[in-house]
Amino acid sequence: MTAARSPLSPLSPAGVPRPGLRERKKTRTREAIRTATYALIREQGYEATTVEQIAGRAEVSPSTVLRYFPAKEDIVLTDAYDPVMAAELAARPAGEPWPVSLRHVLRKALDLGAGEESELTRLRTRLLAEVPAVRSRMLENMSATGRVLARAIADRTGLDPDGLEVRIVSMSLVGGLMEVSRYWAEHDHEESLAELVDRALDALEHGLPALGKGRGHAAPSVAS
């Protein structure tokens, strides 16, 4: 997903201890860097925004920016979402089919990110669609997200997280969500993001619609 949330996100599972002072300070620094970056991008565009400018706006040193985010692209891509999603998946009922669990977690995430962060989410998806460097970095980061989801899927299914089938499903999911973000931005964010995610999950679960049929007439899935 593209919505950046802090480790204090309300999506975090209940019962998780509150982070200590040091972690809260790190979180504030990360958020200050992100806030500065987005403000500069809105003012002058992505390419014109430098690490030095970001550091000055966030009132930290350039080396601090690079310590938290090794590349400028990471500022708009890196978040604490992957482990939170994995924890939410793990908390779903044991007998629930994993596609049902996944839909629940993604819908919850979309609901929580639909308010105060909606404009920010649109900006990030525009960058993903329009800036090759951001898209390239996203592709690099996909493998890490895929491994997190593979472990969560394996825990629910009893399969090997490094097994070929689990790896294919998890990476297909991550790639599908990336394409949802690009599609949404390329179509001026006119459609419902939740509906687009549902369509992506339908395609992954059931395969492509039959030729000449609507979305409700799916062809058999290759995973069947």
Backbone as numpy.savetxt, mean C-alpha at the origin, in Angstrom:
# Nx Ny Nz CAx CAy CAz Cx Cy Cz
-1.01 -1.03 -0.80 -1.86 0.17 -0.80 -0.98 1.41 -0.80
-1.65 2.52 -1.09 -0.86 3.73 -1.24 -1.02 4.73 -0.12
-1.91 4.50 0.82 -2.12 5.49 1.88 -1.11 5.32 2.98
-0.32 6.33 3.24 0.70 6.24 4.28 0.07 6.48 5.63
0.27 5.56 6.53 -0.27 5.70 7.88 0.86 5.45 8.85
0.78 6.05 10.02 1.83 5.89 11.01 1.60 4.61 11.79
2.62 4.17 12.58 2.43 3.00 13.43 1.34 3.19 14.47
0.85 4.40 14.66 -0.23 4.65 15.61 -1.59 4.60 14.92
-1.62 4.06 13.70 -2.84 4.00 12.91 -3.95 3.28 13.66
-5.22 3.72 13.51 -6.32 3.01 14.15 -6.54 1.62 13.57
-5.86 1.31 12.45 -5.98 -0.03 11.91 -5.18 -1.03 12.73
-4.28 -0.56 13.57 -3.44 -1.45 14.35 -4.29 -2.33 15.24
-3.92 -3.63 15.37 -4.70 -4.55 16.19 -4.78 -4.08 17.63
-5.91 -4.36 18.26 -6.10 -4.00 19.67 -5.11 -4.78 20.53
-4.68 -4.16 21.61 -3.79 -4.84 22.54 -2.32 -4.63 22.26
-1.97 -3.97 21.14 -0.57 -3.71 20.85 -0.08 -2.58 21.77
1.04 -2.79 22.50 1.50 -1.76 23.43 1.81 -0.45 22.72
1.54 0.66 23.39 1.84 1.98 22.83 3.34 2.10 22.66
3.81 2.62 21.50 5.25 2.77 21.30 5.87 3.66 22.37
7.15 3.41 22.67 7.85 4.21 23.65 8.20 5.59 23.12
8.79 6.41 23.97 9.12 7.79 23.62 10.03 7.86 22.40
11.03 6.98 22.35 11.97 7.01 21.23 11.26 6.71 19.92
10.40 5.71 19.93 9.67 5.35 18.71 8.70 6.45 18.30
8.07 7.09 19.28 7.15 8.18 18.96 7.91 9.36 18.34
9.12 9.61 18.84 9.95 10.68 18.27 10.32 10.35 16.83
10.67 9.10 16.57 10.99 8.68 15.21 9.78 8.85 14.29
8.63 8.49 14.81 7.41 8.63 14.02 7.15 10.08 13.67
7.33 10.98 14.65 7.11 12.40 14.40 8.09 12.94 13.35
9.34 12.48 13.43 10.34 12.91 12.45 9.98 12.42 11.05
9.57 11.16 10.94 9.18 10.62 9.65 7.99 11.39 9.07
7.02 11.69 9.91 5.85 12.41 9.44 6.19 13.85 9.06
7.13 14.47 9.79 7.55 15.84 9.44 8.22 15.84 8.07
9.02 14.82 7.80 9.69 14.72 6.49 8.66 14.50 5.39
7.70 13.62 5.64 6.65 13.38 4.64 5.83 14.65 4.38
5.44 15.32 5.46 4.62 16.53 5.32 5.36 17.58 4.51
6.64 17.76 4.80 7.45 18.72 4.06 7.55 18.34 2.59
7.74 17.05 2.33 7.88 16.58 0.95 6.62 16.84 0.15
5.48 16.47 0.71 4.21 16.66 -0.01 3.92 18.14 -0.25
4.24 18.99 0.72 4.01 20.43 0.56 4.87 20.98 -0.59
6.12 20.56 -0.66 7.01 21.03 -1.71 6.58 20.50 -3.08
6.15 19.24 -3.12 5.70 18.68 -4.39 4.48 19.43 -4.90
3.56 19.77 -4.01 2.38 20.53 -4.43 2.78 21.91 -4.97
3.81 22.50 -4.36 4.21 23.85 -4.74 5.00 23.89 -6.04
5.88 22.90 -6.25 6.83 23.02 -7.37 7.01 21.76 -8.18
6.30 20.69 -7.82 6.43 19.46 -8.58 7.46 18.49 -7.98
7.37 17.25 -8.40 8.23 16.21 -7.82 9.69 16.40 -8.22
9.95 16.57 -9.51 11.33 16.62 -9.99 12.09 17.79 -9.40
11.44 18.91 -9.21 12.11 20.11 -8.70 12.39 20.03 -7.20
11.77 19.11 -6.51 11.93 19.00 -5.06 13.18 18.20 -4.73
14.07 18.78 -3.94 15.33 18.13 -3.59 15.32 17.69 -2.11
16.24 16.79 -1.79 16.38 16.33 -0.41 16.76 17.50 0.49
17.61 18.40 -0.02 18.02 19.56 0.77 16.83 20.45 1.10
15.96 20.66 0.14 14.75 21.46 0.39 13.84 20.79 1.40
13.69 19.48 1.26 12.85 18.72 2.20 13.40 18.85 3.61
14.73 18.71 3.75 15.35 18.81 5.07 15.11 20.19 5.67
15.28 21.24 4.85 15.06 22.58 5.36 13.64 22.81 5.82
12.67 22.32 5.04 11.26 22.51 5.40 10.90 21.70 6.66
11.51 20.52 6.81 11.21 19.66 7.96 12.05 20.00 9.19
13.00 20.91 9.00 13.90 21.34 10.09 14.73 20.17 10.62
15.26 19.40 9.68 16.21 18.33 10.00 17.36 18.45 9.00
18.40 17.66 9.19 19.53 17.68 8.26 19.24 16.76 7.07
19.89 17.01 5.92 19.74 16.09 4.78 20.11 14.66 5.13
21.12 14.50 5.98 21.51 13.14 6.37 20.41 12.44 7.16
19.64 13.21 7.94 18.51 12.63 8.68 17.44 12.16 7.70
17.16 12.97 6.70 16.18 12.57 5.68 16.60 11.24 5.06
17.88 11.14 4.68 18.36 9.93 4.01 18.48 8.74 4.97
18.62 9.03 6.26 18.64 7.93 7.23 17.25 7.30 7.35
16.22 8.11 7.29 14.85 7.59 7.38 14.36 7.08 6.03
14.80 7.72 4.95 14.34 7.35 3.60 15.55 7.34 2.67
16.09 6.17 2.34 17.31 6.09 1.54 17.22 6.77 0.17
16.02 6.90 -0.39 15.83 7.58 -1.66 14.62 8.48 -1.56
14.59 9.55 -2.36 13.47 10.49 -2.32 12.15 9.77 -2.61
12.20 8.79 -3.52 10.99 8.05 -3.87 10.40 7.33 -2.67
11.26 6.91 -1.74 10.77 6.17 -0.57 9.88 7.03 0.31
10.03 8.33 0.26 9.23 9.20 1.12 7.75 9.09 0.76
7.46 8.91 -0.52 6.06 8.81 -0.93 5.59 7.37 -1.04
6.49 6.41 -0.82 6.10 5.01 -0.95 6.17 4.23 0.35
7.14 4.54 1.20 7.37 3.75 2.40 6.37 4.11 3.48
5.77 3.09 4.11 4.87 3.31 5.23 4.87 2.08 6.11
4.04 2.12 7.15 3.96 1.00 8.10 2.78 0.10 7.80
2.32 0.13 6.57 1.07 -0.54 6.24 1.20 -2.05 6.14
2.31 -2.54 5.58 2.44 -3.97 5.34 2.30 -4.82 6.62
3.06 -4.53 7.67 2.91 -5.35 8.88 1.54 -5.22 9.53
0.90 -4.04 9.39 -0.44 -3.86 9.95 -1.44 -4.73 9.21
-1.34 -4.76 7.88 -2.23 -5.61 7.10 -2.03 -7.07 7.44
-0.76 -7.49 7.60 -0.48 -8.87 7.94 -1.07 -9.23 9.30
-0.96 -8.32 10.27 -1.52 -8.57 11.60 -3.04 -8.66 11.56
-3.66 -7.80 10.75 -5.12 -7.85 10.62 -5.57 -9.16 9.97
-4.83 -9.61 8.97 -5.16 -10.89 8.35 -5.06 -12.03 9.36
-4.00 -11.99 10.17 -3.80 -13.04 11.16 -4.90 -13.06 12.21
-5.54 -11.90 12.44 -6.58 -11.80 13.47 -7.95 -12.25 12.99
-8.11 -12.53 11.70 -9.40 -12.96 11.18 -9.72 -14.38 11.65
-11.01 -14.80 11.67 -11.40 -16.13 12.15 -10.64 -17.23 11.41
-10.26 -18.25 12.15 -9.40 -19.31 11.61 -10.01 -20.02 10.41
-11.33 -20.23 10.42 -11.95 -20.98 9.33 -12.35 -20.15 8.13
-12.09 -18.87 8.17 -12.51 -17.98 7.10 -11.61 -18.15 5.88
-12.17 -18.31 4.67 -11.33 -18.42 3.48 -10.46 -17.17 3.34
-9.21 -17.36 2.93 -8.30 -16.21 2.92 -8.74 -15.10 1.96
-9.40 -15.39 0.82 -9.86 -14.26 0.00 -10.90 -13.38 0.72
-11.74 -14.02 1.55 -12.74 -13.26 2.32 -12.03 -12.38 3.36
-11.03 -12.96 4.01 -10.26 -12.20 5.00 -9.57 -11.01 4.35
-9.00 -11.25 3.19 -8.28 -10.20 2.49 -9.21 -9.06 2.10
-10.38 -9.39 1.59 -11.34 -8.34 1.23 -11.70 -7.50 2.46
-11.92 -8.18 3.59 -12.28 -7.46 4.81 -11.19 -6.48 5.20
-9.93 -6.91 5.18 -8.83 -6.05 5.61 -8.66 -4.87 4.66
-8.75 -5.13 3.36 -8.58 -4.05 2.39 -9.73 -3.04 2.48
-10.95 -3.53 2.68 -12.08 -2.60 2.82 -11.94 -1.74 4.06
-11.48 -2.36 5.14 -11.27 -1.61 6.38 -10.19 -0.55 6.18
-9.13 -0.93 5.51 -8.05 0.02 5.25 -8.54 1.18 4.40
-9.33 0.88 3.37 -9.86 1.93 2.51 -10.79 2.86 3.28
-11.61 2.29 4.14 -12.53 3.11 4.93 -11.77 4.08 5.83
-10.71 3.57 6.46 -9.94 4.40 7.38 -9.15 5.48 6.66
-8.75 5.20 5.43 -7.97 6.18 4.68 -8.79 7.11 3.82
-10.12 6.97 3.88 -10.97 7.72 2.96 -11.27 9.14 3.42
-10.92 9.48 4.66 -11.27 10.79 5.19 -10.19 11.82 4.98
-9.44 12.10 6.05 -8.50 13.21 6.01 -7.35 12.98 5.04
-7.11 11.73 4.60 -5.97 11.46 3.74 -6.36 11.29 2.28
-7.60 11.57 1.93 -8.04 11.31 0.56 -7.24 12.12 -0.46
-6.99 13.40 -0.17 -6.23 14.22 -1.10 -4.80 13.73 -1.21
-4.23 13.32 -0.09 -2.87 12.80 -0.09 -2.77 11.51 -0.88
-3.77 10.65 -0.72 -3.79 9.40 -1.47 -3.83 9.67 -2.97
-4.62 10.64 -3.39 -4.68 11.00 -4.80 -3.34 11.51 -5.32
-2.66 12.31 -4.50 -1.36 12.82 -4.90 -0.37 11.67 -5.09
-0.37 10.74 -4.17 0.58 9.63 -4.26 0.29 8.76 -5.49
-0.97 8.52 -5.78 -1.28 7.71 -6.95 -0.93 8.45 -8.24
-1.07 9.77 -8.25 -0.66 10.54 -9.42 0.85 10.42 -9.64
1.61 10.49 -8.56 3.06 10.33 -8.67 3.41 8.94 -9.20
2.72 7.94 -8.72 2.97 6.58 -9.18 2.70 6.45 -10.67
1.64 7.10 -11.14 1.27 6.99 -12.55 2.15 7.86 -13.45
2.64 8.99 -12.93 3.28 9.98 -13.79 4.80 10.03 -13.68
5.37 9.58 -12.56 6.82 9.72 -12.36 7.51 8.36 -12.49
8.29 8.15 -13.54 8.95 6.85 -13.74 9.80 6.40 -12.55
10.50 7.34 -11.91 11.36 6.97 -10.78 10.55 6.42 -9.61
9.38 7.00 -9.36 8.51 6.50 -8.29 7.99 5.10 -8.65
7.58 4.93 -9.89 7.07 3.63 -10.34 8.15 2.56 -10.27
9.36 2.92 -10.66 10.47 1.96 -10.62 10.78 1.55 -9.19
10.79 2.53 -8.28 11.07 2.22 -6.87 9.96 1.35 -6.28
8.73 1.62 -6.71 7.61 0.82 -6.25 7.78 -0.64 -6.66
8.23 -0.86 -7.88 8.46 -2.22 -8.35 9.53 -2.91 -7.51
10.57 -2.17 -7.13 11.61 -2.73 -6.26 11.05 -3.14 -4.91
10.15 -2.31 -4.37 9.62 -2.56 -3.03 8.55 -3.65 -3.00
8.02 -4.01 -4.16 6.93 -4.97 -4.20 7.32 -6.34 -3.63
8.57 -6.72 -3.80 8.98 -8.04 -3.32 8.87 -8.14 -1.81
9.20 -7.06 -1.10 9.09 -7.08 0.36 7.63 -7.19 0.80
6.76 -6.41 0.15 5.33 -6.49 0.46 4.79 -7.88 0.14
5.24 -8.44 -0.98 4.80 -9.79 -1.35 5.19 -10.83 -0.32
6.38 -10.68 0.26 6.81 -11.65 1.28 5.95 -11.54 2.54
5.60 -10.31 2.92 4.73 -10.12 4.09 3.38 -10.80 3.86
2.79 -10.57 2.69 1.50 -11.19 2.39 1.61 -12.70 2.24
2.73 -13.17 1.68 2.92 -14.61 1.54 2.92 -15.30 2.90
3.58 -14.69 3.87 3.58 -15.28 5.22 2.18 -15.29 5.81
1.43 -14.20 5.61 0.07 -14.14 6.14 -0.82 -15.17 5.47
-0.71 -15.31 4.15 -1.51 -16.30 3.42 -1.12 -17.71 3.85
0.18 -17.95 4.01 0.65 -19.27 4.42 0.14 -19.63 5.81
0.13 -18.66 6.71 -0.37 -18.92 8.06 -1.83 -19.34 8.05
-2.62 -18.77 7.14 -4.05 -19.07 7.08 -4.35 -20.35 6.34
-3.45 -20.75 5.42 -3.72 -21.92 4.58 -2.92 -23.14 4.98
-1.88 -22.95 5.79 -1.02 -24.07 6.15 -0.01 -24.41 5.06
0.10 -23.57 4.04 1.04 -23.81 2.95 2.39 -23.18 3.26
3.39 -23.57 2.49 4.73 -23.05 2.64 4.79 -21.62 2.10
5.19 -20.63 2.93 5.23 -19.24 2.44 6.20 -19.05 1.28
7.16 -19.97 1.14 8.11 -19.87 0.04 7.72 -20.78 -1.13
6.56 -21.42 -1.01 6.09 -22.28 -2.09 5.71 -21.45 -3.32
5.84 -22.05 -4.48 5.60 -21.33 -5.72 4.19 -20.75 -5.78
3.18 -21.55 -5.41 1.80 -21.10 -5.53 1.52 -19.90 -4.63
2.02 -19.95 -3.39 1.81 -18.83 -2.46 2.53 -17.59 -2.96
3.72 -17.75 -3.46 4.48 -16.60 -3.98 3.76 -15.98 -5.18
3.23 -16.81 -6.05 2.52 -16.29 -7.23 1.28 -15.51 -6.81
0.51 -16.08 -5.87 -0.71 -15.40 -5.43 -0.39 -14.08 -4.75
0.59 -14.09 -3.85 0.91 -12.87 -3.10 1.46 -11.78 -4.02
2.35 -12.14 -4.95 2.90 -11.13 -5.84 1.87 -10.66 -6.87
0.97 -11.55 -7.26 -0.12 -11.14 -8.15 -1.00 -10.11 -7.46
-1.25 -10.34 -6.18 -2.07 -9.41 -5.41 -1.40 -8.05 -5.31
-0.11 -8.04 -4.95 0.60 -6.77 -4.82 0.65 -6.03 -6.16
0.95 -6.76 -7.23 0.98 -6.13 -8.54 -0.39 -5.62 -8.96
-1.44 -6.37 -8.61 -2.79 -5.94 -8.93 -3.17 -4.66 -8.23
-2.80 -4.54 -6.96 -3.11 -3.32 -6.21 -2.33 -2.12 -6.75
-1.10 -2.37 -7.19 -0.33 -1.29 -7.81 -1.02 -0.81 -9.07
-1.52 -1.74 -9.88 -2.21 -1.35 -11.11 -3.54 -0.64 -10.81
-4.20 -1.03 -9.72 -5.41 -0.31 -9.30 -5.08 1.16 -9.05
-3.99 1.41 -8.34 -3.60 2.79 -8.04 -3.32 3.57 -9.31
-2.58 2.95 -10.25 -2.27 3.63 -11.51 -3.55 3.89 -12.32
-4.39 2.89 -12.40 -5.64 3.03 -13.17 -6.50 4.15 -12.59
-6.60 4.18 -11.28 -7.41 5.19 -10.60 -6.91 6.59 -10.93
-5.58 6.77 -10.87 -5.00 8.07 -11.16 -5.15 8.43 -12.64
-4.92 7.46 -13.53 -5.01 7.71 -14.96 -6.43 8.09 -15.40
-7.43 7.70 -14.59 -8.82 8.04 -14.89 -9.34 9.14 -13.97
-8.38 10.00 -13.53 -8.72 11.22 -12.76 -9.49 10.93 -11.47
-9.26 9.75 -10.88 -9.86 9.41 -9.59 -11.38 9.51 -9.60
-11.97 9.30 -10.77 -13.42 9.45 -10.88 -14.18 8.26 -10.31
-13.61 7.06 -10.41 -14.30 5.87 -9.94 -14.03 5.64 -8.45
-14.83 4.80 -7.85 -14.64 4.46 -6.44 -13.43 3.54 -6.29
-12.49 3.95 -5.43 -11.30 3.12 -5.21 -11.69 1.77 -4.63
-12.67 1.75 -3.73 -13.12 0.49 -3.14 -13.67 -0.46 -4.21
-14.42 0.09 -5.16 -14.97 -0.75 -6.23 -13.86 -1.28 -7.14
-12.85 -0.45 -7.40 -11.73 -0.90 -8.22 -10.96 -2.02 -7.53
-10.77 -1.90 -6.23 -10.09 -2.97 -5.48 -10.91 -4.25 -5.53
-12.23 -4.13 -5.39 -13.09 -5.31 -5.49 -12.96 -5.97 -6.87
-12.91 -5.14 -7.92 -12.75 -5.69 -9.27 -11.42 -6.41 -9.42
-10.37 -5.85 -8.83 -9.05 -6.48 -8.89 -9.06 -7.83 -8.17
-9.69 -7.86 -7.00 -9.77 -9.12 -6.26 -10.61 -10.15 -7.00
-11.69 -9.70 -7.67 -12.51 -10.61 -8.47 -11.67 -11.23 -9.59
-10.86 -10.38 -10.26 -10.05 -10.88 -11.36 -9.01 -11.88 -10.87
-8.40 -11.60 -9.72 -7.40 -12.52 -9.19 -8.02 -13.82 -8.70
-9.23 -13.73 -8.15 -9.87 -14.92 -7.59 -10.56 -15.77 -8.65
-11.17 -15.12 -9.66 -12.00 -15.85 -10.61 -11.48 -15.83 -12.05
-10.48 -15.01 -12.32 -9.99 -14.92 -13.69 -10.69 -13.83 -14.47
-10.35 -13.72 -15.76 -10.93 -12.69 -16.61 -12.39 -12.98 -16.93
-13.18 -11.92 -17.17 -14.56 -12.15 -17.63 -14.55 -12.87 -18.97
-15.57 -13.68 -19.21 -15.68 -14.36 -20.50 -15.85 -13.33 -21.61
-15.38 -13.64 -22.81 -15.44 -12.72 -23.93 -16.87 -12.29 -24.20
-17.07 -10.96 -24.22 -18.40 -10.44 -24.52 -19.34 -10.44 -23.35
-18.88 -10.85 -22.18 -19.73 -10.89 -20.99 -19.37 -9.75 -20.06
-20.25 -9.48 -19.12 -19.99 -8.47 -18.12 -19.10 -9.02 -17.03
-18.80 -8.15 -16.03 -17.91 -8.57 -14.96 -18.49 -9.70 -14.13
-19.78 -9.87 -14.14 -20.39 -10.92 -13.33 -20.27 -12.29 -13.92
-19.70 -12.42 -15.17 -19.58 -13.72 -15.82 -18.10 -14.03 -15.98
-17.48 -14.45 -14.91 -16.04 -14.66 -14.94 -15.70 -16.03 -15.51
-14.58 -16.06 -16.22 -14.06 -17.32 -16.70 -13.41 -18.06 -15.54
-13.21 -19.38 -15.67 -12.57 -20.11 -14.59 -11.18 -19.56 -14.30
-10.85 -19.47 -13.02 -9.56 -18.93 -12.62 -8.46 -19.92 -12.91
-7.27 -19.40 -13.22 -6.12 -20.28 -13.43 -5.71 -20.95 -12.13
-6.17 -20.37 -10.98 -5.83 -20.94 -9.69 -6.78 -22.03 -9.26
-7.86 -22.24 -10.04 -8.88 -23.22 -9.66 -8.33 -24.62 -9.76
